[in-house]
């Protein structure tokens, strides 16, 4: 069994990042498995130098250790080989459709706009995908994917219709998330993916990409999220409003671990504890499935 924690390095660590890392780590350690840390740093327009190092420091501070660390920006040749394979199978096409042309169309399961596969019949230029100056999409099979994750979440979709063909290489040349994650999980022989529920609607698309590339589908589990107020009474996934720098100034690692374990349903009180103290009693049946709301008023409050 091998799991992975794969944060993007586009922002400072926060309690939601650390909660997800803790759950991935506990899932692996409680089953005697390996735990990999993978930095998703392909988005050069959003990644800031220093975030990966800070994230590593935050994870160690919380008491988490990793069997291996991978950086996506060092994996360019693997993604290029995958694009070559998809091109050889006649699955890639250029697409210059903008977000604006999709807005007002059909809603996708992830809340965005579905892509109507408008450009499916366009051919790659003579130089192949490397010569494309717009986005490159992959023509998905029209298959329905029947999939229920280990937590019982039904992820079944017909991705080509519900989401539309995904972009695999962005207009700026960056390999898109959907392809990178599938190639990485396969090359690293990840057997069990644990990640936040916000990513769940991407899973069926990733399964079809796995089938196109002829690689195994890992088992999936999607956990509850920490939310924050987003104005107008709305809630959104916790992002930068409670930075780790503030948390660290107020708490020790074992104190935050206790708060997170309590919020997750893994401890009866928020008393300080280390992740390793939670391994023996770890059970997904105890982990809440209800999203929780985090607030900061000089202390971390999770409701
Ligand atoms: Zn298009």
mmCIF file of C-alpha atoms and ligand atoms in Angstrom:
data_model
loop_
_atom_site.group_PDB
_atom_site.id
_atom_site.type_symbol
_atom_site.label_atom_id
_atom_site.label_comp_id
_atom_site.label_asym_id
_atom_site.label_seq_id
_atom_site.Cartn_x
_atom_site.Cartn_y
_atom_site.Cartn_z
ATOM 1 C CA UNK A 1 0.000 0.000 0.000
ATOM 2 C CA UNK A 2 1.348 3.409 -0.960
ATOM 3 C CA UNK A 3 -0.382 6.737 -0.504
ATOM 4 C CA UNK A 4 0.571 10.294 -1.333
ATOM 5 C CA UNK A 5 0.025 13.812 -0.108
ATOM 6 C CA UNK A 6 0.182 16.133 -3.108
ATOM 7 C CA UNK A 7 -0.191 19.799 -2.168
ATOM 8 C CA UNK A 8 0.177 22.561 -4.721
ATOM 9 C CA UNK A 9 2.824 25.077 -3.751
ATOM 10 C CA UNK A 10 0.729 28.083 -4.721
ATOM 11 C CA UNK A 11 0.178 29.400 -1.238
ATOM 12 C CA UNK A 12 1.166 29.246 2.376
ATOM 13 C CA UNK A 13 0.344 26.135 4.390
ATOM 14 C CA UNK A 14 -2.822 26.420 6.512
ATOM 15 C CA UNK A 15 -4.876 24.155 8.792
ATOM 16 C CA UNK A 16 -6.711 22.609 5.803
ATOM 17 C CA UNK A 17 -3.412 21.599 4.182
ATOM 18 C CA UNK A 18 -2.205 20.089 7.430
ATOM 19 C CA UNK A 19 -5.495 18.253 8.050
ATOM 20 C CA UNK A 20 -5.300 16.619 4.619
ATOM 21 C CA UNK A 21 -1.645 15.689 5.159
ATOM 22 C CA UNK A 22 -2.503 14.156 8.544
ATOM 23 C CA UNK A 23 -5.301 12.005 7.069
ATOM 24 C CA UNK A 24 -3.133 10.800 4.153
ATOM 25 C CA UNK A 25 -0.292 9.982 6.535
ATOM 26 C CA UNK A 26 -2.550 8.156 9.031
ATOM 27 C CA UNK A 27 -4.209 6.123 6.261
ATOM 28 C CA UNK A 28 -0.774 4.921 5.113
ATOM 29 C CA UNK A 29 0.839 4.389 8.516
ATOM 30 C CA UNK A 30 -2.183 2.609 10.026
ATOM 31 C CA UNK A 31 -2.015 0.086 7.188
ATOM 32 C CA UNK A 32 1.750 -0.346 7.332
ATOM 33 C CA UNK A 33 2.047 1.424 3.988
ATOM 34 C CA UNK A 34 4.365 3.980 2.493
ATOM 35 C CA UNK A 35 3.612 7.704 2.351
ATOM 36 C CA UNK A 36 4.927 9.910 -0.446
ATOM 37 C CA UNK A 37 5.063 13.710 -0.480
ATOM 38 C CA UNK A 38 4.576 15.282 -3.911
ATOM 39 C CA UNK A 39 4.807 19.004 -4.555
ATOM 40 C CA UNK A 40 2.532 20.130 -7.368
ATOM 41 C CA UNK A 41 4.523 23.094 -8.610
ATOM 42 C CA UNK A 42 3.859 23.090 -12.364
ATOM 43 C CA UNK A 43 1.856 26.316 -12.425
ATOM 44 C CA UNK A 44 4.757 28.726 -12.798
ATOM 45 C CA UNK A 45 2.425 31.723 -12.807
ATOM 46 C CA UNK A 46 1.170 30.915 -9.294
ATOM 47 C CA UNK A 47 3.969 29.003 -7.573
ATOM 48 C CA UNK A 48 6.166 31.088 -5.320
ATOM 49 C CA UNK A 49 9.716 30.105 -4.431
ATOM 50 C CA UNK A 50 9.894 29.150 -0.805
ATOM 51 C CA UNK A 51 6.407 27.711 -0.455
ATOM 52 C CA UNK A 52 7.613 24.101 -0.893
ATOM 53 C CA UNK A 53 10.303 24.539 1.749
ATOM 54 C CA UNK A 54 7.791 26.149 4.086
ATOM 55 C CA UNK A 55 5.318 23.336 3.507
ATOM 56 C CA UNK A 56 8.009 20.758 4.302
ATOM 57 C CA UNK A 57 8.795 22.630 7.492
ATOM 58 C CA UNK A 58 5.104 22.801 8.457
ATOM 59 C CA UNK A 59 4.623 19.064 7.905
ATOM 60 C CA UNK A 60 7.681 18.203 10.011
ATOM 61 C CA UNK A 61 6.493 20.631 12.699
ATOM 62 C CA UNK A 62 3.188 18.745 12.846
ATOM 63 C CA UNK A 63 5.087 15.464 13.289
ATOM 64 C CA UNK A 64 4.654 13.919 9.828
ATOM 65 C CA UNK A 65 7.439 12.092 7.983
ATOM 66 C CA UNK A 66 7.559 10.858 4.376
ATOM 67 C CA UNK A 67 9.236 7.937 2.668
ATOM 68 C CA UNK A 68 9.998 9.940 -0.451
ATOM 69 C CA UNK A 69 9.556 13.445 -1.875
ATOM 70 C CA UNK A 70 8.768 14.187 -5.528
ATOM 71 C CA UNK A 71 8.678 17.576 -7.253
ATOM 72 C CA UNK A 72 6.484 17.791 -10.363
ATOM 73 C CA UNK A 73 8.661 20.442 -12.000
ATOM 74 C CA UNK A 74 11.428 17.812 -12.297
ATOM 75 C CA UNK A 75 9.157 15.390 -14.149
ATOM 76 C CA UNK A 76 8.783 17.140 -17.508
ATOM 77 C CA UNK A 77 10.066 14.198 -19.619
ATOM 78 C CA UNK A 78 7.481 11.834 -18.089
ATOM 79 C CA UNK A 79 4.631 14.203 -19.002
ATOM 80 C CA UNK A 80 6.026 14.710 -22.516
ATOM 81 C CA UNK A 81 6.165 10.925 -23.002
ATOM 82 C CA UNK A 82 2.506 10.687 -21.937
ATOM 83 C CA UNK A 83 1.540 13.440 -24.395
ATOM 84 C CA UNK A 84 3.446 11.587 -27.135
ATOM 85 C CA UNK A 85 1.511 8.399 -26.357
ATOM 86 C CA UNK A 86 -1.819 10.206 -26.462
ATOM 87 C CA UNK A 87 -0.830 11.872 -29.733
ATOM 88 C CA UNK A 88 0.216 8.519 -31.222
ATOM 89 C CA UNK A 89 -3.252 7.229 -30.324
ATOM 90 C CA UNK A 90 -4.747 10.225 -32.167
ATOM 91 C CA UNK A 91 -6.329 11.581 -28.993
ATOM 92 C CA UNK A 92 -4.962 15.152 -28.879
ATOM 93 C CA UNK A 93 -6.373 18.267 -30.494
ATOM 94 C CA UNK A 94 -5.805 22.007 -30.280
ATOM 95 C CA UNK A 95 -8.461 24.215 -28.707
ATOM 96 C CA UNK A 96 -8.561 27.999 -28.560
ATOM 97 C CA UNK A 97 -11.989 28.251 -26.918
ATOM 98 C CA UNK A 98 -11.946 30.730 -24.061
ATOM 99 C CA UNK A 99 -13.610 30.427 -20.707
ATOM 100 C CA UNK A 100 -15.982 33.168 -21.841
ATOM 101 C CA UNK A 101 -17.296 31.056 -24.719
ATOM 102 C CA UNK A 102 -18.262 28.325 -22.252
ATOM 103 C CA UNK A 103 -19.853 30.507 -19.602
ATOM 104 C CA UNK A 104 -23.610 30.398 -19.752
ATOM 105 C CA UNK A 105 -23.505 26.878 -21.163
ATOM 106 C CA UNK A 106 -23.827 23.684 -19.142
ATOM 107 C CA UNK A 107 -22.642 23.388 -15.575
ATOM 108 C CA UNK A 108 -20.074 20.662 -14.882
ATOM 109 C CA UNK A 109 -20.161 18.526 -11.699
ATOM 110 C CA UNK A 110 -17.282 20.583 -10.264
ATOM 111 C CA UNK A 111 -19.304 23.794 -10.483
ATOM 112 C CA UNK A 112 -17.438 25.153 -13.511
ATOM 113 C CA UNK A 113 -18.663 25.213 -17.094
ATOM 114 C CA UNK A 114 -18.612 22.018 -19.112
ATOM 115 C CA UNK A 115 -16.648 22.036 -22.363
ATOM 116 C CA UNK A 116 -18.752 20.989 -25.345
ATOM 117 C CA UNK A 117 -15.881 19.290 -27.205
ATOM 118 C CA UNK A 118 -16.354 21.868 -29.965
ATOM 119 C CA UNK A 119 -12.849 21.435 -31.393
ATOM 120 C CA UNK A 120 -12.697 17.619 -31.323
ATOM 121 C CA UNK A 121 -12.328 17.350 -35.075
ATOM 122 C CA UNK A 122 -9.366 19.708 -35.288
ATOM 123 C CA UNK A 123 -6.030 18.088 -36.124
ATOM 124 C CA UNK A 124 -2.671 18.770 -34.518
ATOM 125 C CA UNK A 125 -0.341 20.872 -36.701
ATOM 126 C CA UNK A 126 2.547 19.191 -38.559
ATOM 127 C CA UNK A 127 4.849 19.765 -35.579
ATOM 128 C CA UNK A 128 2.452 17.862 -33.273
ATOM 129 C CA UNK A 129 1.371 18.978 -29.788
ATOM 130 C CA UNK A 130 4.701 20.766 -29.227
ATOM 131 C CA UNK A 131 3.833 23.195 -32.040
ATOM 132 C CA UNK A 132 0.378 24.073 -30.659
ATOM 133 C CA UNK A 133 0.140 27.668 -29.439
ATOM 134 C CA UNK A 134 -3.322 27.255 -27.907
ATOM 135 C CA UNK A 135 -4.440 24.727 -25.303
ATOM 136 C CA UNK A 136 -4.269 21.009 -26.123
ATOM 137 C CA UNK A 137 -7.175 18.774 -25.135
ATOM 138 C CA UNK A 138 -7.519 15.011 -25.064
ATOM 139 C CA UNK A 139 -10.470 13.349 -26.773
ATOM 140 C CA UNK A 140 -11.930 11.106 -24.058
ATOM 141 C CA UNK A 141 -13.853 7.925 -24.792
ATOM 142 C CA UNK A 142 -17.584 8.572 -24.425
ATOM 143 C CA UNK A 143 -17.753 5.801 -21.789
ATOM 144 C CA UNK A 144 -19.620 6.115 -18.537
ATOM 145 C CA UNK A 145 -17.355 5.528 -15.523
ATOM 146 C CA UNK A 146 -19.032 3.694 -12.643
ATOM 147 C CA UNK A 147 -17.100 4.511 -9.499
ATOM 148 C CA UNK A 148 -17.835 4.636 -5.775
ATOM 149 C CA UNK A 149 -14.932 5.696 -3.583
ATOM 150 C CA UNK A 150 -13.890 3.899 -0.379
ATOM 151 C CA UNK A 151 -15.916 6.324 1.671
ATOM 152 C CA UNK A 152 -19.081 5.503 -0.297
ATOM 153 C CA UNK A 153 -19.060 8.698 -2.354
ATOM 154 C CA UNK A 154 -20.583 8.016 -5.792
ATOM 155 C CA UNK A 155 -18.229 9.492 -8.413
ATOM 156 C CA UNK A 156 -19.913 7.949 -11.445
ATOM 157 C CA UNK A 157 -19.900 10.199 -14.499
ATOM 158 C CA UNK A 158 -19.777 10.269 -18.261
ATOM 159 C CA UNK A 159 -16.791 12.642 -18.248
ATOM 160 C CA UNK A 160 -16.739 13.421 -21.984
ATOM 161 C CA UNK A 161 -20.274 14.767 -21.641
ATOM 162 C CA UNK A 162 -20.486 15.897 -18.006
ATOM 163 C CA UNK A 163 -17.123 17.715 -17.855
ATOM 164 C CA UNK A 164 -15.990 17.743 -21.479
ATOM 165 C CA UNK A 165 -12.581 16.757 -22.803
ATOM 166 C CA UNK A 166 -9.935 18.056 -20.379
ATOM 167 C CA UNK A 167 -7.038 20.322 -21.230
ATOM 168 C CA UNK A 168 -3.804 18.357 -20.910
ATOM 169 C CA UNK A 169 -1.413 21.130 -21.912
ATOM 170 C CA UNK A 170 -2.211 24.748 -21.265
ATOM 171 C CA UNK A 171 -1.774 27.601 -23.682
ATOM 172 C CA UNK A 172 1.341 28.685 -21.750
ATOM 173 C CA UNK A 173 2.868 25.215 -22.235
ATOM 174 C CA UNK A 174 2.281 24.012 -18.660
ATOM 175 C CA UNK A 175 1.114 20.394 -18.395
ATOM 176 C CA UNK A 176 -2.371 20.468 -16.899
ATOM 177 C CA UNK A 177 -3.244 19.051 -13.509
ATOM 178 C CA UNK A 178 -5.409 16.166 -14.772
ATOM 179 C CA UNK A 179 -2.620 14.636 -16.847
ATOM 180 C CA UNK A 180 0.209 15.303 -14.382
ATOM 181 C CA UNK A 181 -1.636 13.685 -11.489
ATOM 182 C CA UNK A 182 -2.450 10.553 -13.509
ATOM 183 C CA UNK A 183 1.124 10.160 -14.790
ATOM 184 C CA UNK A 184 2.581 10.744 -11.333
ATOM 185 C CA UNK A 185 0.244 8.352 -9.511
ATOM 186 C CA UNK A 186 1.072 5.662 -12.082
ATOM 187 C CA UNK A 187 4.856 6.169 -12.095
ATOM 188 C CA UNK A 188 4.990 6.302 -8.306
ATOM 189 C CA UNK A 189 2.791 3.176 -8.072
ATOM 190 C CA UNK A 190 0.299 4.855 -5.778
ATOM 191 C CA UNK A 191 -2.304 2.321 -4.657
ATOM 192 C CA UNK A 192 -4.494 4.547 -2.490
ATOM 193 C CA UNK A 193 -5.386 8.177 -3.131
ATOM 194 C CA UNK A 194 -6.753 10.136 -0.172
ATOM 195 C CA UNK A 195 -7.623 13.773 -0.897
ATOM 196 C CA UNK A 196 -10.157 16.488 -0.235
ATOM 197 C CA UNK A 197 -13.712 16.205 -1.459
ATOM 198 C CA UNK A 198 -13.298 19.318 -3.624
ATOM 199 C CA UNK A 199 -11.293 17.228 -6.099
ATOM 200 C CA UNK A 200 -13.807 14.351 -6.220
ATOM 201 C CA UNK A 201 -15.525 15.499 -9.477
ATOM 202 C CA UNK A 202 -12.192 15.116 -11.339
ATOM 203 C CA UNK A 203 -11.840 11.439 -10.488
ATOM 204 C CA UNK A 204 -13.847 9.943 -13.371
ATOM 205 C CA UNK A 205 -11.888 12.036 -15.889
ATOM 206 C CA UNK A 206 -8.661 10.762 -14.334
ATOM 207 C CA UNK A 207 -9.904 7.165 -14.612
ATOM 208 C CA UNK A 208 -10.464 7.624 -18.358
ATOM 209 C CA UNK A 209 -6.987 9.128 -18.737
ATOM 210 C CA UNK A 210 -5.594 6.083 -16.897
ATOM 211 C CA UNK A 211 -7.388 3.807 -19.362
ATOM 212 C CA UNK A 212 -6.060 5.775 -22.349
ATOM 213 C CA UNK A 213 -2.523 5.502 -20.978
ATOM 214 C CA UNK A 214 -2.933 1.854 -20.000
ATOM 215 C CA UNK A 215 -2.094 2.363 -16.330
ATOM 216 C CA UNK A 216 -3.782 1.076 -13.172
ATOM 217 C CA UNK A 217 -6.543 2.951 -11.351
ATOM 218 C CA UNK A 218 -5.762 3.397 -7.646
ATOM 219 C CA UNK A 219 -8.466 3.239 -5.020
ATOM 220 C CA UNK A 220 -9.833 6.620 -3.985
ATOM 221 C CA UNK A 221 -11.142 8.191 -0.809
ATOM 222 C CA UNK A 222 -12.264 11.824 -0.466
ATOM 223 C CA UNK A 223 -12.310 13.427 2.960
ATOM 224 C CA UNK A 224 -14.270 16.301 4.509
ATOM 225 C CA UNK A 225 -13.021 19.863 4.105
ATOM 226 C CA UNK A 226 -12.221 22.728 6.396
ATOM 227 C CA UNK A 227 -14.249 25.713 5.189
ATOM 228 C CA UNK A 228 -14.015 29.445 5.766
ATOM 229 C CA UNK A 229 -16.459 32.303 5.397
ATOM 230 C CA UNK A 230 -16.459 33.650 1.829
ATOM 231 C CA UNK A 231 -18.725 36.673 2.333
ATOM 232 C CA UNK A 232 -22.497 36.944 1.989
ATOM 233 C CA UNK A 233 -22.954 34.022 4.355
ATOM 234 C CA UNK A 234 -21.279 31.651 1.894
ATOM 235 C CA UNK A 235 -18.524 29.184 2.721
ATOM 236 C CA UNK A 236 -15.555 28.158 0.628
ATOM 237 C CA UNK A 237 -12.672 25.746 1.018
ATOM 238 C CA UNK A 238 -10.147 27.148 3.470
ATOM 239 C CA UNK A 239 -7.322 28.919 1.679
ATOM 240 C CA UNK A 240 -4.981 31.561 2.961
ATOM 241 C CA UNK A 241 -7.040 33.225 5.669
ATOM 242 C CA UNK A 242 -5.395 31.247 8.501
ATOM 243 C CA UNK A 243 -1.719 31.036 7.502
ATOM 244 C CA UNK A 244 0.572 28.549 9.159
ATOM 245 C CA UNK A 245 2.853 31.392 10.259
ATOM 246 C CA UNK A 246 0.043 32.656 12.513
ATOM 247 C CA UNK A 247 -0.813 29.149 13.718
ATOM 248 C CA UNK A 248 2.820 28.403 14.551
ATOM 249 C CA UNK A 249 3.154 31.604 16.529
ATOM 250 C CA UNK A 250 0.219 30.510 18.713
ATOM 251 C CA UNK A 251 0.556 26.720 18.938
ATOM 252 C CA UNK A 252 3.087 23.918 19.105
ATOM 253 C CA UNK A 253 2.789 21.139 16.510
ATOM 254 C CA UNK A 254 1.300 18.666 18.981
ATOM 255 C CA UNK A 255 -1.279 21.262 20.035
ATOM 256 C CA UNK A 256 -2.449 21.795 16.464
ATOM 257 C CA UNK A 257 -2.413 18.040 15.849
ATOM 258 C CA UNK A 258 -4.768 17.622 18.825
ATOM 259 C CA UNK A 259 -7.134 20.294 17.488
ATOM 260 C CA UNK A 260 -7.179 18.724 14.007
ATOM 261 C CA UNK A 261 -7.622 15.190 15.369
ATOM 262 C CA UNK A 262 -10.535 16.371 17.501
ATOM 263 C CA UNK A 263 -12.104 18.226 14.551
ATOM 264 C CA UNK A 264 -11.788 15.082 12.430
ATOM 265 C CA UNK A 265 -13.451 12.889 15.051
ATOM 266 C CA UNK A 266 -10.251 10.995 15.858
ATOM 267 C CA UNK A 267 -9.835 12.291 19.410
ATOM 268 C CA UNK A 268 -12.408 12.899 22.122
ATOM 269 C CA UNK A 269 -10.767 16.163 23.165
ATOM 270 C CA UNK A 270 -8.414 18.641 21.494
ATOM 271 C CA UNK A 271 -5.634 17.713 23.939
ATOM 272 C CA UNK A 272 -2.101 17.822 22.431
ATOM 273 C CA UNK A 273 -1.020 14.646 20.679
ATOM 274 C CA UNK A 274 1.444 13.518 18.039
ATOM 275 C CA UNK A 275 0.347 11.938 14.744
ATOM 276 C CA UNK A 276 2.089 8.702 15.759
ATOM 277 C CA UNK A 277 -0.160 8.546 18.848
ATOM 278 C CA UNK A 278 -3.172 8.348 16.532
ATOM 279 C CA UNK A 279 -1.967 5.480 14.336
ATOM 280 C CA UNK A 280 -3.116 2.557 16.502
ATOM 281 C CA UNK A 281 -6.656 3.886 16.901
ATOM 282 C CA UNK A 282 -7.046 5.242 13.383
ATOM 283 C CA UNK A 283 -10.272 4.195 11.671
ATOM 284 C CA UNK A 284 -12.028 5.963 8.787
ATOM 285 C CA UNK A 285 -15.338 5.045 10.436
ATOM 286 C CA UNK A 286 -14.492 7.624 13.128
ATOM 287 C CA UNK A 287 -13.622 10.404 10.670
ATOM 288 C CA UNK A 288 -16.401 12.913 10.190
ATOM 289 C CA UNK A 289 -17.950 13.186 6.753
ATOM 290 C CA UNK A 290 -19.351 16.639 7.506
ATOM 291 C CA UNK A 291 -17.347 19.678 6.384
ATOM 292 C CA UNK A 292 -16.233 21.850 9.303
ATOM 293 C CA UNK A 293 -15.867 25.616 9.499
ATOM 294 C CA UNK A 294 -12.560 27.060 10.744
ATOM 295 C CA UNK A 295 -12.243 30.544 12.212
ATOM 296 C CA UNK A 296 -9.305 32.448 13.628
ATOM 297 C CA UNK A 297 -9.674 34.956 16.439
ATOM 298 C CA UNK A 298 -6.175 34.649 17.813
ATOM 299 C CA UNK A 299 -6.970 30.983 18.366
ATOM 300 C CA UNK A 300 -8.188 28.342 15.929
ATOM 301 C CA UNK A 301 -11.900 27.542 16.299
ATOM 302 C CA UNK A 302 -13.359 24.612 14.354
ATOM 303 C CA UNK A 303 -17.127 24.218 14.347
HETATM 304 ZN ZN1 LIG B 1 -12.332 24.362 -28.312
#
